[in-house]
Amino acid sequence: MSSTLLRHYIAGEFVSSERTFANVSPVDGRELGQVCEAGQAQVNAAVEAAKAAQSGPWGGFSAAQRADLLERIADGIERRFDDFVAAEVADTGRPVHQARSLDVARGVQNFRTFAGLVRQAGGEFFEMRTGDGSDVFSYTVRKPHGVVAIISPWNLPLLLLTWKVAPALACGNSVVVKPSEDTPSSATLLAEVMHEAGVPAGAFNLVHGFGPDSAGEFLTRNADVDAITFTGESRTGSSIMRAAAEGVRDVSFELGGKNAAVVFADCDFDAAVAGVLRSSFTNSGQVCLCSERVYVERPIFERFVAALKAGAEALKIGYPDEDGVNMGSLISHKHRDKVLGYFELAHQEGATVVTGGGVPRFGDERDNGAYVQPTIWTGLSDDARCMREEVFGPVCHVAPFDSDDEVVRRVNDSAYGLATALWTRNLGRAHRISRQFRVGMVWVNTWFLRDLRTPFGGARLSGLGREGGRHSLDFYSEITTVCVNP
Ligand SMILES: NC(=O)c1ccc[n+]([C@@H]2O[C@H](COP(=O)([O-])OP(=O)(O)OC[C@H]3O[C@@H](n4cnc5c(N)ncnc54)[C@H](O)[C@@H]3O)[C@@H](O)[C@H]2O)c1
Ligand SMILES: N/C(=C\C=C\C=O)C(=O)O
């Protein structure tokens, strides 16, 4: 990245704006640089550029040409792989190995996946004989919506941004992206890669800033935005839905979760322990799919809690580039304080702290960072706030259960409905109860294993719509049905 002042990318040019805000390292609290904050003028300019691109060269690209462009973008990310890793690590404090194997790798994969899907995408064709004996036929045509607003969160910055940018561009839309104020760096690098790949001016625009009464809200309220795709907190989703309703725009929401892991006594015990450690503490618990509620069949409950405790206490917390590090900092002091607030609430609600519950002490500059200990609770009642609200940190609560019906009822007793992880050797039972969970996704004997052709999304407060595979092509397209009476 060329400078520590991160700028917007509008109409094919990097532009500054007067107001800026600091980008702060969550590892040690030092300032990494300044970021331009987009005002109404910059957001309007970005939307205008996006709209104009639809009637310029970008609007004339064929699906194959768009697919070729996505492949060039993927090549560009691969060429600058280490720069993207450094950007994600600097903004988030995550382990370098995670940024390599998950975040940036998925950035490349997202572009390549949707290049392939759009190259193969066809339409639908139907024939029908009418009452008077005419044979009519109908076919569908996919067209872009036009201008798509993409608002993304800080927890998996590049993965989640490209999960939306790739299909939106694949379908011929122009995009205006607004990444989280906490993670501006990889989005800015992506703009540099887009520029180098020759993306037509206005097809991809980037504005930095905050949400309410800032770039995010200015974008969702702009009447020339044709569709909005958002990933973030459920209550933010409600705010954006209200803003989107002004113009009746298509929306796609990937929101919060309070996900369960369900461990049966017949499971592969070691695999289940390792799996729940991953699903509870990956990315310091800052993954929407993380298991904050763990239900363990009573015969193995005590043994499982002891094994999970030992595993959590063996996790190495430290610098992103430390050998063997498993967990980094949280994203910010503000978020850490929110998580510590739930640690305090858990005490008040009667939790037993099996391990963790506080802040690790390093005796160096990391004590200025946003670190939290991996934490395990037991003993909370199902109606405790810590069992119903998303903490979004390195913490899970473990409770025993006695029957399939009981655990299905308890898992479904939530305002959210994103994902469930199930650990059992009895696959007949796995098939039978997976469909009973009111969630968007169930993983059996694994977690966060992704086939990008499958629909991804949540029920209830966890989201609206599905993206992934043809579901993304459907969301990012306006479909016209043509009926011909020859
Ligand atoms: N379901 C999923 O796939 C998924 C994936 C990742 C994260 N999440 C959820 O995201 C949350 C963590 O991310 P976060 O803290 O960045 O979420 P957030 O809702 O605070 O912010 C997300 C984005 O929305 C912007 N924003 C905030 N208020 C806005 C408004 N009124 N109008 C327009 N834009 C606005 C922010 O600037 C940011 O870019 C968690 O709840 C997590 O579960 C869900
Ligand atoms: N949307 C995806 C992951 C979401 C993770 C939530 O933090 C994906 O894997 O495509």
XYZ file of N, CA and C in Angstrom, residues 246 307 449 452:
12
model
N -37.058 3.192 1.648
C -37.397 4.471 0.986
C -37.632 4.242 -0.510
N -11.989 -31.618 29.079
C -11.129 -31.649 27.876
C -11.140 -30.294 27.165
N -16.865 -25.487 7.086
C -16.328 -26.093 5.861
C -17.222 -25.604 4.734
N -18.676 -23.236 -1.893
C -19.168 -21.894 -2.240
C -20.335 -21.932 -3.208
